[in-house]
Each structure stands twice: as structure tokens, then as C-alpha cells.
CSV table of C-alpha atoms and ligand atoms in Angstrom, one decimal:
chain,number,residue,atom,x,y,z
A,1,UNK,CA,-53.4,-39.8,2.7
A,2,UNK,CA,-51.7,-36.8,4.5
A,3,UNK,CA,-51.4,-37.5,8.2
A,4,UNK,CA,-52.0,-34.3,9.6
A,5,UNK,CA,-50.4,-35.4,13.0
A,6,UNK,CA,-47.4,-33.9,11.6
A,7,UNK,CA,-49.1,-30.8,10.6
A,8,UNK,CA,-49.7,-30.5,14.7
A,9,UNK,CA,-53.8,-32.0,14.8
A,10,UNK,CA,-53.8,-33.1,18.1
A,11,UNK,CA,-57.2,-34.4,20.5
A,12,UNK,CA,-57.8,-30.4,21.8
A,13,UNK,CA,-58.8,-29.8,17.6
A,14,UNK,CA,-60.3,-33.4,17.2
A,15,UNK,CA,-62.8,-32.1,20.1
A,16,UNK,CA,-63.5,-28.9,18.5
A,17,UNK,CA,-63.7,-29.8,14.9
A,18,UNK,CA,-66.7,-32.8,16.8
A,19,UNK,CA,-68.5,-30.1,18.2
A,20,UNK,CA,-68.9,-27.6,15.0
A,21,UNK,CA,-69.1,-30.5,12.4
A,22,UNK,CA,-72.0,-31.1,14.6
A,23,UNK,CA,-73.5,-27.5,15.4
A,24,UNK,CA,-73.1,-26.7,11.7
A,25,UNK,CA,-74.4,-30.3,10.0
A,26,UNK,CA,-70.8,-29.9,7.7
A,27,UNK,CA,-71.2,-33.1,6.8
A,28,UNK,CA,-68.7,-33.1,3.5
A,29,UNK,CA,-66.1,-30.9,5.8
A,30,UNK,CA,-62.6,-32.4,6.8
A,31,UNK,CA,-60.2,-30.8,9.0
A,32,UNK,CA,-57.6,-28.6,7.2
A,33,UNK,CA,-54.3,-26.4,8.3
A,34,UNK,CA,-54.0,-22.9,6.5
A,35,UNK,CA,-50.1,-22.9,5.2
A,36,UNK,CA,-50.7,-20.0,2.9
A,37,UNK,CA,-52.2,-16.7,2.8
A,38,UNK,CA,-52.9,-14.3,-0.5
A,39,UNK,CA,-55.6,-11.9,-0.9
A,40,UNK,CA,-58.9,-13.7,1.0
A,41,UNK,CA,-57.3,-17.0,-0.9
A,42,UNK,CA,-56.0,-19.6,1.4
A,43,UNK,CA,-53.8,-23.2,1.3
A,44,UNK,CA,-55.1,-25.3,3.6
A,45,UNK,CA,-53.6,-28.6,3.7
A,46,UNK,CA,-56.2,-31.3,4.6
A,47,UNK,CA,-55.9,-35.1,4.8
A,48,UNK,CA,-56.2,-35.1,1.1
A,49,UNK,CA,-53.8,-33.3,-0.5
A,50,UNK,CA,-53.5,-29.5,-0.3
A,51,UNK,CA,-56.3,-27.3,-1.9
A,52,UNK,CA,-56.8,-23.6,-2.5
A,53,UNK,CA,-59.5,-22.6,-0.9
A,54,UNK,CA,-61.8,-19.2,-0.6
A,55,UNK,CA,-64.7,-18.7,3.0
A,56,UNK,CA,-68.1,-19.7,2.1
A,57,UNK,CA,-70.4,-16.8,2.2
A,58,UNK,CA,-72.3,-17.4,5.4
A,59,UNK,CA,-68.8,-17.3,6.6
A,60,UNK,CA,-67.6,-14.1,5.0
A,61,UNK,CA,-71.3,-12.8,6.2
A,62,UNK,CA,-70.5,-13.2,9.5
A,63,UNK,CA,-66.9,-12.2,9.4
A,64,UNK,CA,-66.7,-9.1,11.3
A,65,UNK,CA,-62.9,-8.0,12.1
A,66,UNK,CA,-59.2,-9.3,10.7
A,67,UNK,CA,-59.1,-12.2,13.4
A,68,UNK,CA,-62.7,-13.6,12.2
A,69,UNK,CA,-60.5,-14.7,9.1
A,70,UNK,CA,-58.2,-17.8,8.9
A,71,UNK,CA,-54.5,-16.7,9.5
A,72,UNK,CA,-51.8,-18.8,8.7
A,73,UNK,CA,-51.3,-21.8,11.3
A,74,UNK,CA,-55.1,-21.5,11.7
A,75,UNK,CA,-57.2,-25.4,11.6
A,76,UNK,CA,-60.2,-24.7,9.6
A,77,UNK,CA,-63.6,-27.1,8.2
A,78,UNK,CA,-62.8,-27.3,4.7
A,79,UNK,CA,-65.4,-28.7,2.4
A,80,UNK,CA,-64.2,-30.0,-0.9
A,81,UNK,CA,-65.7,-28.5,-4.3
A,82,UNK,CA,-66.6,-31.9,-6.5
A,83,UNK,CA,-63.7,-33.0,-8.9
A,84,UNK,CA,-61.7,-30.1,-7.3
A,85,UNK,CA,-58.8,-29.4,-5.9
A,86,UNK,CA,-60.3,-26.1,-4.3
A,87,UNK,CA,-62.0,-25.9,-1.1
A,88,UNK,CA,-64.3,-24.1,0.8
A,89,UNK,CA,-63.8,-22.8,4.3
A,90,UNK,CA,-66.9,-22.8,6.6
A,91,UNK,CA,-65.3,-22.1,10.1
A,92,UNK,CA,-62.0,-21.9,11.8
A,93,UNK,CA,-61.1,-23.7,15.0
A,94,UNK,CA,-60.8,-22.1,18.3
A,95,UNK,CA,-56.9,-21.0,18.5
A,96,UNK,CA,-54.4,-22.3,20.9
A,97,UNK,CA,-52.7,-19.1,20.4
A,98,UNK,CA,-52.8,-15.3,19.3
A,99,UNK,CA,-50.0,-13.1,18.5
A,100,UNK,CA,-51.2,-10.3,16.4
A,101,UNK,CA,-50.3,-6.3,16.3
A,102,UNK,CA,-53.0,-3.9,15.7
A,103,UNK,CA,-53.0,0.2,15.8
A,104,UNK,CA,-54.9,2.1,18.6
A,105,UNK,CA,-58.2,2.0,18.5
A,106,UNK,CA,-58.7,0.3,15.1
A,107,UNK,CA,-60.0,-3.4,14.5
A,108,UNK,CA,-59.7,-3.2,10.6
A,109,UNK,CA,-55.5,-2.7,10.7
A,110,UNK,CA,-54.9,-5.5,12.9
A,111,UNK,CA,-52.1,-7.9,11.3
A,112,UNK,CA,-52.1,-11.2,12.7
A,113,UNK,CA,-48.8,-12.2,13.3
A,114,UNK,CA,-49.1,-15.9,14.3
A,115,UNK,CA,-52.0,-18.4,15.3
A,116,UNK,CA,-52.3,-21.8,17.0
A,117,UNK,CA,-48.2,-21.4,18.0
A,118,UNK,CA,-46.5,-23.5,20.6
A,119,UNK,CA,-42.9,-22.0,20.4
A,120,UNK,CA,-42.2,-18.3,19.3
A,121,UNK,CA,-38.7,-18.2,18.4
A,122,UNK,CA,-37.3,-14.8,19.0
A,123,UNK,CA,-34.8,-14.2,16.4
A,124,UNK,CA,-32.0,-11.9,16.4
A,125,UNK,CA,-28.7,-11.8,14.9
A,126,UNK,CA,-25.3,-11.8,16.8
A,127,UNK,CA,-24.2,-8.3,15.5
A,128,UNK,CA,-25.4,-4.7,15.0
A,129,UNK,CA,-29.0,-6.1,14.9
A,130,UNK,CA,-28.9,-7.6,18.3
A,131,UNK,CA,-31.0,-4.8,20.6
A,132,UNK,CA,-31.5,-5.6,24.3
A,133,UNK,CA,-34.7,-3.1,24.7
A,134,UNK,CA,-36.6,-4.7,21.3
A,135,UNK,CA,-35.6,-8.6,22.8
A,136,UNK,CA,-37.7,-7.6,26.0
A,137,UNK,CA,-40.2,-6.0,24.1
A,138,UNK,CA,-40.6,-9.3,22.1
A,139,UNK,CA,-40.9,-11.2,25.0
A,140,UNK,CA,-43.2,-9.5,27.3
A,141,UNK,CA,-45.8,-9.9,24.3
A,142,UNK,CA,-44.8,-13.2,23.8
A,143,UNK,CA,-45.1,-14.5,27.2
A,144,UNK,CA,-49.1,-13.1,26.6
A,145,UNK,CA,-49.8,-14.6,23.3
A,146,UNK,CA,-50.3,-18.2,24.6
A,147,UNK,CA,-47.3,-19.7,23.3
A,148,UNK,CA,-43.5,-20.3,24.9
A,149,UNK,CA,-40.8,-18.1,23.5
A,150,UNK,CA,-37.4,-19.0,23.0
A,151,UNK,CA,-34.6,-17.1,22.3
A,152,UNK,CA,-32.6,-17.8,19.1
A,153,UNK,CA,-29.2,-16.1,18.4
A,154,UNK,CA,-28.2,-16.3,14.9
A,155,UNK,CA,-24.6,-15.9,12.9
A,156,UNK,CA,-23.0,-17.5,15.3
A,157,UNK,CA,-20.0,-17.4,13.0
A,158,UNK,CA,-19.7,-14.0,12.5
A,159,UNK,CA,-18.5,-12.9,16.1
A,160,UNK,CA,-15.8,-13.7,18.1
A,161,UNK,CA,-17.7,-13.6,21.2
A,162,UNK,CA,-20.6,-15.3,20.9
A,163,UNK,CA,-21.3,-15.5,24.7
A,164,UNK,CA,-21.6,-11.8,25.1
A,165,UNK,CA,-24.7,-12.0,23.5
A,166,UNK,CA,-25.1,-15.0,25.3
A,167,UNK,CA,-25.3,-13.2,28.5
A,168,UNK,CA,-26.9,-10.5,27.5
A,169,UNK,CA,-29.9,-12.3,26.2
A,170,UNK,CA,-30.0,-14.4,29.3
A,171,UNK,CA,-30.2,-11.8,31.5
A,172,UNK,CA,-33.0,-9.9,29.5
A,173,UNK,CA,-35.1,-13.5,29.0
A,174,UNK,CA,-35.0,-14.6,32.9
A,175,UNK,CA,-35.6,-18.0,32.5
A,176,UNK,CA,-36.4,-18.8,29.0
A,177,UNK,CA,-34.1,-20.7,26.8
A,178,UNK,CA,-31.6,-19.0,24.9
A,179,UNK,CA,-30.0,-21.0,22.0
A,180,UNK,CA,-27.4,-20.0,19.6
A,181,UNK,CA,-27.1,-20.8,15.8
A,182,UNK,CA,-24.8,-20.8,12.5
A,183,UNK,CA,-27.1,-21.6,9.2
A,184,UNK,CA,-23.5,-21.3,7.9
A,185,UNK,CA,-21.9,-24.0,10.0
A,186,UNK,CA,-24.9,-25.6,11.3
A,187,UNK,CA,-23.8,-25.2,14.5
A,188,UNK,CA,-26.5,-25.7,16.7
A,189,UNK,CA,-29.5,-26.5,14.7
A,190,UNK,CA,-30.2,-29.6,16.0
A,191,UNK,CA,-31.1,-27.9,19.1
A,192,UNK,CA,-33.6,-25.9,17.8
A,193,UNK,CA,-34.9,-29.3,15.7
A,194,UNK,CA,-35.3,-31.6,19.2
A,195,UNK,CA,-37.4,-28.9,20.3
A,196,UNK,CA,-40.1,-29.3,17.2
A,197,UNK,CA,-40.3,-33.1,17.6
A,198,UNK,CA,-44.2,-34.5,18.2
A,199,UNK,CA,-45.7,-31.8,16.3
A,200,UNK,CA,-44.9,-28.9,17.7
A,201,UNK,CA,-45.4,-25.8,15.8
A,202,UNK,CA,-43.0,-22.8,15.7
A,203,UNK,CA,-43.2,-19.6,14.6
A,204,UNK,CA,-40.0,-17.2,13.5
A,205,UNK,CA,-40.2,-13.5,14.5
A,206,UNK,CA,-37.5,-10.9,13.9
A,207,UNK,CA,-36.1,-7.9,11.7
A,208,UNK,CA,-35.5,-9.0,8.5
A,209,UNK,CA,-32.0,-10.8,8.0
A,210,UNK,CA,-31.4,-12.0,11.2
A,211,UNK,CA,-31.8,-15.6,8.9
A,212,UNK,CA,-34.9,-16.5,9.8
A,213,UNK,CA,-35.7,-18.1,6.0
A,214,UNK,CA,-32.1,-19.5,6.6
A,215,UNK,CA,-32.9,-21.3,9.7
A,216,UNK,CA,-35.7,-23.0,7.8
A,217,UNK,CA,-33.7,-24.4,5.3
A,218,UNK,CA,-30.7,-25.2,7.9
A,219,UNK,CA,-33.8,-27.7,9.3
A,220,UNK,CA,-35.4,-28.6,6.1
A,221,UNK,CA,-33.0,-28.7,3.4
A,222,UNK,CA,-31.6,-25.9,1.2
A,223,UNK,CA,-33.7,-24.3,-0.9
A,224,UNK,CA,-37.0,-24.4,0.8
A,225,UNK,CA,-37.0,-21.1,1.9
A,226,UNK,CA,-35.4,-17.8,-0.4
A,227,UNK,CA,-33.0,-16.4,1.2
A,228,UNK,CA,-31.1,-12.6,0.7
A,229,UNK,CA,-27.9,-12.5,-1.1
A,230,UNK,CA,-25.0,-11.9,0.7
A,231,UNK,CA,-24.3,-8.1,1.0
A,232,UNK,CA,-21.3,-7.1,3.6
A,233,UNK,CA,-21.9,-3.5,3.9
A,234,UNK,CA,-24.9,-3.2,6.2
A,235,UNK,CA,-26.4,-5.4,8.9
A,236,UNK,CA,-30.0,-3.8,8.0
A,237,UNK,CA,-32.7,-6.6,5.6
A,238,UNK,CA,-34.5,-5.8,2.8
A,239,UNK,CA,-37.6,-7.9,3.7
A,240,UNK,CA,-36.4,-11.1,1.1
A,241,UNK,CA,-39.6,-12.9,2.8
A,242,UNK,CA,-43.2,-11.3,1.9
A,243,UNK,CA,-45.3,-13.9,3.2
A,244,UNK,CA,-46.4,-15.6,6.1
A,245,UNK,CA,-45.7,-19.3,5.2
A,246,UNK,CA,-46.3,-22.5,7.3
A,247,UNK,CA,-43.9,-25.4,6.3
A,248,UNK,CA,-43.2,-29.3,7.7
A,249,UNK,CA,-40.4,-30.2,9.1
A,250,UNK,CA,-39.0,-33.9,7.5
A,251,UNK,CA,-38.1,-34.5,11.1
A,252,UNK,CA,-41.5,-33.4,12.8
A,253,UNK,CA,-42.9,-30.7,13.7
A,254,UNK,CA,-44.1,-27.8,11.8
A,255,UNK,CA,-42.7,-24.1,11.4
A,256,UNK,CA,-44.3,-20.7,9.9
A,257,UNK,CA,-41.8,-18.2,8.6
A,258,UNK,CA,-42.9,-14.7,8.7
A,259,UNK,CA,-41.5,-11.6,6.7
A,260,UNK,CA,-38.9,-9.7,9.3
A,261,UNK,CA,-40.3,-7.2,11.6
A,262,UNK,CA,-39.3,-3.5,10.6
A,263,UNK,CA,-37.8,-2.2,13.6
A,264,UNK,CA,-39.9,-0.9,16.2
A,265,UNK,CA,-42.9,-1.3,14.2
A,266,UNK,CA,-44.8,-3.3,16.9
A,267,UNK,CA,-43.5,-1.2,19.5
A,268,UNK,CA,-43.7,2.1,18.6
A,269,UNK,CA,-46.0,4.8,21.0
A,270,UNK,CA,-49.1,4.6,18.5
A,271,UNK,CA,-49.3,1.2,18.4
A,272,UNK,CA,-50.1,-1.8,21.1
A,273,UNK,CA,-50.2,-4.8,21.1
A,274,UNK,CA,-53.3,-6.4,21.4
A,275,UNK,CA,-52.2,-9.3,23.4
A,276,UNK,CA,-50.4,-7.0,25.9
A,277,UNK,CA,-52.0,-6.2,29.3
A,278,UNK,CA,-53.5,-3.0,28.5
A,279,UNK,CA,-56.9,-3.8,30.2
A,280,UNK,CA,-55.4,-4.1,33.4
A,281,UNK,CA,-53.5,-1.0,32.6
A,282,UNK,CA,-56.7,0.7,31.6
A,283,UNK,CA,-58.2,-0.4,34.9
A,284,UNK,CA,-55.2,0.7,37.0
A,285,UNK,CA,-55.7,3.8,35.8
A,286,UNK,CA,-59.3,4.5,37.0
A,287,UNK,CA,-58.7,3.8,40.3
A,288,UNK,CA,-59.1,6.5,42.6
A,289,UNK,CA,-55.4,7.4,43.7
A,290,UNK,CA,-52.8,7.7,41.3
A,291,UNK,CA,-50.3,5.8,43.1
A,292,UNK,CA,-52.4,3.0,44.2
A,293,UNK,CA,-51.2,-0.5,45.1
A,294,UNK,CA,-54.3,-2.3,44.3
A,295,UNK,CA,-53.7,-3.8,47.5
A,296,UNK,CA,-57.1,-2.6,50.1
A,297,UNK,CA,-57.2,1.5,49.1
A,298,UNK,CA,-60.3,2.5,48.3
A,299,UNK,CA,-61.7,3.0,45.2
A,300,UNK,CA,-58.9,0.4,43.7
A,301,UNK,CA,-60.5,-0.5,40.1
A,302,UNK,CA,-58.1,-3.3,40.0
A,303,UNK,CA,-59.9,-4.8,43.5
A,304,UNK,CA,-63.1,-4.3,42.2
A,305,UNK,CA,-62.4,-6.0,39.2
A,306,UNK,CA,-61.5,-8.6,40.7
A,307,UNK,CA,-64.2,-9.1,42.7
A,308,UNK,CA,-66.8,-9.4,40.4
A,309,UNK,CA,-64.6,-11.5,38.1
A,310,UNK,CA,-64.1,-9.5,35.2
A,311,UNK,CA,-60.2,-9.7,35.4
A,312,UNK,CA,-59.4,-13.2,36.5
A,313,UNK,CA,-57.0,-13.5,39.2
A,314,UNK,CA,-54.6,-16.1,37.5
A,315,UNK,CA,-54.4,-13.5,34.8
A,316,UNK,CA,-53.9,-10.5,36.6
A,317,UNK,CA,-51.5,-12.7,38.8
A,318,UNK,CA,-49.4,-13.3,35.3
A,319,UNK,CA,-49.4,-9.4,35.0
A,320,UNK,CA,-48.2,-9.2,38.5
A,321,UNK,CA,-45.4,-11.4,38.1
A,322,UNK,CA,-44.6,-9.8,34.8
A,323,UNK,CA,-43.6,-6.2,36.3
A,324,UNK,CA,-41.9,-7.9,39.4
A,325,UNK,CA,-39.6,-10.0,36.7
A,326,UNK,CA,-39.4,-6.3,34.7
A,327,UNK,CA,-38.6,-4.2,38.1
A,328,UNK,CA,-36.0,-6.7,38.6
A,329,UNK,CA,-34.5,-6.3,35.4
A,330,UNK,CA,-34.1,-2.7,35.6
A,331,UNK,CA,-32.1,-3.2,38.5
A,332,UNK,CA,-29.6,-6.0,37.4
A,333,UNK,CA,-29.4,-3.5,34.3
A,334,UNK,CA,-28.8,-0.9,36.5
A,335,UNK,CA,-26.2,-2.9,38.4
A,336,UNK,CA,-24.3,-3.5,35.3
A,337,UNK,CA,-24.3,-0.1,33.8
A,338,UNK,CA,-23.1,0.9,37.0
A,339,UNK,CA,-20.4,-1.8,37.6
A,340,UNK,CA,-19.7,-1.0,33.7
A,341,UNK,CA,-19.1,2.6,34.8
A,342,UNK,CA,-17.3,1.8,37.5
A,343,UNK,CA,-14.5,-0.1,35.6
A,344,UNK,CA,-14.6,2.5,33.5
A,345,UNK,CA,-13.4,5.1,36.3
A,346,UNK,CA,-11.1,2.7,37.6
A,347,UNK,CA,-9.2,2.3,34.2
A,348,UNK,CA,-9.4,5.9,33.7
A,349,UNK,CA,-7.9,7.3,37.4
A,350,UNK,CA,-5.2,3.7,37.0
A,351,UNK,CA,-4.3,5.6,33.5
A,352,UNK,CA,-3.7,8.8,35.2
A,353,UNK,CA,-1.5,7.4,38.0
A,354,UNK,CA,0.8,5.5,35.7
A,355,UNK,CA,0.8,9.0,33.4
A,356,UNK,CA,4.6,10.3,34.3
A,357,UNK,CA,3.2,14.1,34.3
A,358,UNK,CA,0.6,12.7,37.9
A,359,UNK,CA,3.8,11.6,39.8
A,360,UNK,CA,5.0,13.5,42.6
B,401,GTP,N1,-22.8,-15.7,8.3
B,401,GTP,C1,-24.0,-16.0,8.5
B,401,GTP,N2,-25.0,-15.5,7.6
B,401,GTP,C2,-26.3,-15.8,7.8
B,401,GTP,C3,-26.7,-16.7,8.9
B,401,GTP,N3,-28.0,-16.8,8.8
B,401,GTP,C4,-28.4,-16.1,7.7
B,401,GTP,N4,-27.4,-15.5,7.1
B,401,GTP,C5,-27.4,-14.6,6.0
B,401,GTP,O1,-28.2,-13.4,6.3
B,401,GTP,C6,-28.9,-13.0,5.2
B,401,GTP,C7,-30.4,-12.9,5.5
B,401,GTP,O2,-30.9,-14.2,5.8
B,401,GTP,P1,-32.5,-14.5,5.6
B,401,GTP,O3,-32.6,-15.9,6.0
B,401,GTP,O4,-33.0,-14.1,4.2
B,401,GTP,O5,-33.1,-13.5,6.6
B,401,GTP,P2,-34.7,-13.4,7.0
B,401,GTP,O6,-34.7,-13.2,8.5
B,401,GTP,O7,-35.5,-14.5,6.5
B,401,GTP,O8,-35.1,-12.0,6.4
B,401,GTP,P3,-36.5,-11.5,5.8
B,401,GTP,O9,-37.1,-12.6,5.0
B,401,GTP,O10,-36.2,-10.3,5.0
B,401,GTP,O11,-37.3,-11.2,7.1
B,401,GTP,C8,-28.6,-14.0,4.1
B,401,GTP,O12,-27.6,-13.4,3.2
B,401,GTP,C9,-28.1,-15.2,4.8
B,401,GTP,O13,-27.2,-16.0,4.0
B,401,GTP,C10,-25.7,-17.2,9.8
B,401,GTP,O14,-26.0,-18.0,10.7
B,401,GTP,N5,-24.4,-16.9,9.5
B,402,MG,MG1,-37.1,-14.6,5.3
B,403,ZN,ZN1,-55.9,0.1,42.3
């Protein structure tokens, strides 16, 4: 028997899987975690052994958009075909968490990302891949998807000042944690494996060769994961990782690697994300003045929404909070490019009074 404790079941999906066991009559059904994705074919590792498994056609029936499917990460009720080591998948569980991309105005191109996430690590590289603007774009989705970011920095070996980046990332992340990682030396794994302990579940997001594969096997054990070959000549990946995969951790926990994000392909103008806070956007801009506070003007759309409770306060409180942190960043940014600029001027008029052709 697999204890799926360690694959993260926990009493929030014991309570769920109750309830639609019961509204369904799924008598034969167990509980199962998807590991694997291909083609409408699933993993889902059960209790019982991992089985390949397909949705039942009531299931597929009902199926509408990309998110009424299992992801990876989802907990589905899995019935077992007799003799088999295949399944059937009859429902999934409500999620703990969402993080999915999906182009404007279109339900049929949405790609989920990751589901049922405690921890989005962040990943970025300590070199040319390292990208202030993207890192904040990263984590104002996060912070909306349900799960807690954290910041990893990876190749810790390859710069000689790691706390550059340090700073850098600190400054951008407010108060989220910000670690930093060799796979080459290990340096600083074990940080990032304390943090998995009593099932947690992780998921990796960055461009591709940041090391995200290689931080999996720095946790798990070479060769879980494939990994690029070394190339020297350009900081840019090749996408070495094609699939979204879910694996256990010996130590606890459980982590999904993901194939590397092409670079601004979340973020770019078409696109939104779906977990972002574009309804409140949408309503901000119906209210009557352009400029409005959504404090007590009149015609406020944000105010009115409130009031009747479709936009919940604690959410729109989140959003709130959100572009305060975000203001605040643009200052402190501000401050340091114009600190940066003004060493720069000082260095340069210092140059021109030591230059022998400025004395009088
Ligand atoms: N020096 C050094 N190299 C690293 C480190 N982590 C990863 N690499 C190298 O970076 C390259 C890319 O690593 P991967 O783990 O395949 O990157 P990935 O993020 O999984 O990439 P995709 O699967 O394409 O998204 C490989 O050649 C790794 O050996 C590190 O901490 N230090
Ligand atoms: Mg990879
Ligand atoms: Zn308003």
C-alpha cells in the first residue's frame, strides 16, 4: 500500500472525496493524485500502485473547458478497471490552488500551469537570465493563485556576487523568502528541502535552464529528472523538460516540474492571466470618473460592487494591498536608479577634477 500522505492527501481532500463518493454512489472509486499528463491519458497514483487512467464518459460529457480536466497535481475518484492496472477517472477534487495562463477572451487555449500547489518556487538563474520586471510579474500572479511563492536563485556558483541578486530579488519580492542555490555544489538545497517536509507540495516555474529539472534531482537523487547538456555559449534553454511531471520527494513532500516558461509568454499584452485581478480592473473601469478613488464618488463601480457582494471585500482588500506594495516598489526603484545615477555623476565630475587639463 502507497500512503498517499506523502503524495500531500490531507483531511480538506478526505472531506471532499466523502461528500462526492457519496453524491455520485462511486462505490469502487479510491482517491488518486494525477503525476502525469499525455494526450487526455493521465497517471494518477492511488493507494494501490499507480495506474494509467482515461475520464469516464459522463465525465468527458460534462467537461466543458481546459480546467474541467484533471491537471497535474489534481486529486481525482479513480475507479479501477477489473484485473487492471488502468483506471477510470469519474471527478476531480475541488483545488486548493489555480495557476493557469490563458489568451484573451478564449476558454479553449487555457494552459494550466499548476493545481492543488502550496509553494510556487520562482526560479531564476544568477546570470543573464535573472530579469527584475518578469520576477515581479511572477509574483503578482502568484500571490493570486492560492499558493505562497518563494523566490529561488539558482547557479549560485557561477557569480562572484551572489548577493547582488540577492538584493535585488529582495527588494522586488517584499517580504517573501528569497533563497539561493548551487545543483552543482549543493549549496543550499536543504533549505529549499525543510520547506517540503509534511507533505507539502511545490511547484517549479521559470525560463527554461534556470535548473529547475536540476534542482529536482539535487533533492531527489541524480538522474530523476533529464537535464540539458552543458553548453557555455548562451544563457538561453532549449526547453530539455516537455512535460508537466509530479514527483515525491524521499524526504517528504512532493514537487511538479514544469517545462521552462518562454520568456514573456505569460506576460505579453495579448495574454492575461486568468488568476490576475482583471475583474476588479474591468470594474474600475466602468465607474463614472476616470480617475476615481473608489473611495464615496459617485457612480464608483468598485463601491457598488461591493455593496451587493459581488466583489468580496477581503479580496478586493488583497488587490488593494497589492498596488500599495507595487506603488512602493516603483519608488524604492526609483530611488535606486536615481542614487545609481547620482554616483554615476559623482564619479564622472571627481574624474574631471583630477583630469590635469580641468586645473586652474
Ligand atoms: N553551474 C551550474 N549549472 C547549473 C545549475 N543548475 C542547473 N545548471 C545547468 O543548467 C542547465 C539547465 O538545467 P535544467 O535543470 O535542465 O534546466 P530547466 O530549468 O529544467 O530547463 P527546462 O527543462 O528546459 O525548462 C544544465 O546544463 C544544468 O547542468 C547550477 O546551480 N549551477
Ligand atoms: Mg527541466
Ligand atoms: Zn470607482
Amino acid at each position: 500500500m502507497i500512503n498517499l500522505n506523502e503524495y500531500g492527501w490531507n483531511q480538506f481532500h478526505q472531506e471532499n472525496m466523502d461528500t462526492i463518493v457519496e453524491e455520485l454512489k462511486a462505490e469502487n472509486c479510491g482517491a488518486g493524485r494525477v503525476t502525469l499528463e499525455h494526450k487526455r491519458m493521465y497517471r494518477v497514483m492511488t493507494a494501490e500502485g499507480e495506474w494509467l487512467s482515461v475520464c469516464s464518459g459522463a465525465f468527458q460529457h460534462a467537461a466543458y473547458e481546459r480546467r474541467d480536466y484533471p491537471a497535474v497535481g489534481d486529486w481525482v475518484v479513480v475507479e479501477r478497471m477489473p484485473g487492471e492496472e488502468r483506471g477510470i477517472i469519474h471527478a476531480i477534487l475541488p483545488r486548493t490552488s489555480l495557476f493557469s495562463r490563458k489568451s484573451a477572451g478564449s476558454t479553449i487555449s487555457e494552459q494550466i500551469i499548476a493545481v492543488n500547489v502550496d509553494i510556487v518556487f520562482l526560479v531564476m538563474s544568477m546570470n543573464d537570465d535573472f530579469n527584475a520586471r518578469r520576477l515581479e510579474r511572477y509574483l503578482v500572479a502568484a500571490y493570486d493563485s492560492g499558493a505562497t511563492p518563494v523566490v529561488v536563485l539558482t547557479k549560485k556558483d557561477l557569480t562572484d556576487d551572489p548577493d547582488h541578486y540577492l538584493e535585488l530579488a529582495k527588494a522586488i519580492a517584499f517580504g517573501t523568502d528569497v533563497f539561493s542555490v548551487s545543483n552543482t555544489t549543493g549549496e543550499g538545497v536543504e533549505q529549499i528541502t525543510d520547506l517540503l517536509k509534511n507533505g507539502k507540495t511545490a511547484a517549479l516555474l521559470g525560463s527554461s535552464g534556470v535548473g529547475k529539472s536540476s534542482l529536482v534531482n539535487s533533492i531527489c537523487g541524480e538522474g530523476k529528472m533529464a537535464v540539458q547538456g552543458i553548453r557555455e555559449d548562451d544563457a538561453k534553454g532549449r526547453h530539455t523538460t516537455t512535460h508537466r511531471e509530479l514527483i515525491k520527494i524521499p524526504t517528504g513532500g512532493v514537487l511538479i516540474d514544469t517545462p521552462g516558461m518562454r520568456e514573456f509568454q505569460l506576460w505579453n499584452e495579448s495574454e492575461s492571466l486568468d488568476s490576475g485581478f482583471k475583474d476588479i480592473e474591468e470594474l474600475a473601469a466602468s465607474c463614472k470618473f476616470g480617475d476615481c478613488r473608489h473611495e464615496s464618488e459617485p457612480g464608483c463601480a468598485i463601491q457598488q460592487a461591493l455593496d451587493s457582494g459581488e466583489l468580496s471585500r477581503e479580496r478586493y482588500g488583497n488587490y488593494v494591498k497589492l498596488q500599495k506594495e507595487l506603488a512602493f516598489l516603483d519608488r524604492k526603484m526609483d530611488r535606486q536608479a536615481q542614487a545609481a545615477e547620482r554616483d554615476k555623476w559623482k564619479k564622472i565630475t571627481k574624474g574631471m577634477r583630477k583630469h590635469p587639463s580641468n586645473k586652474k
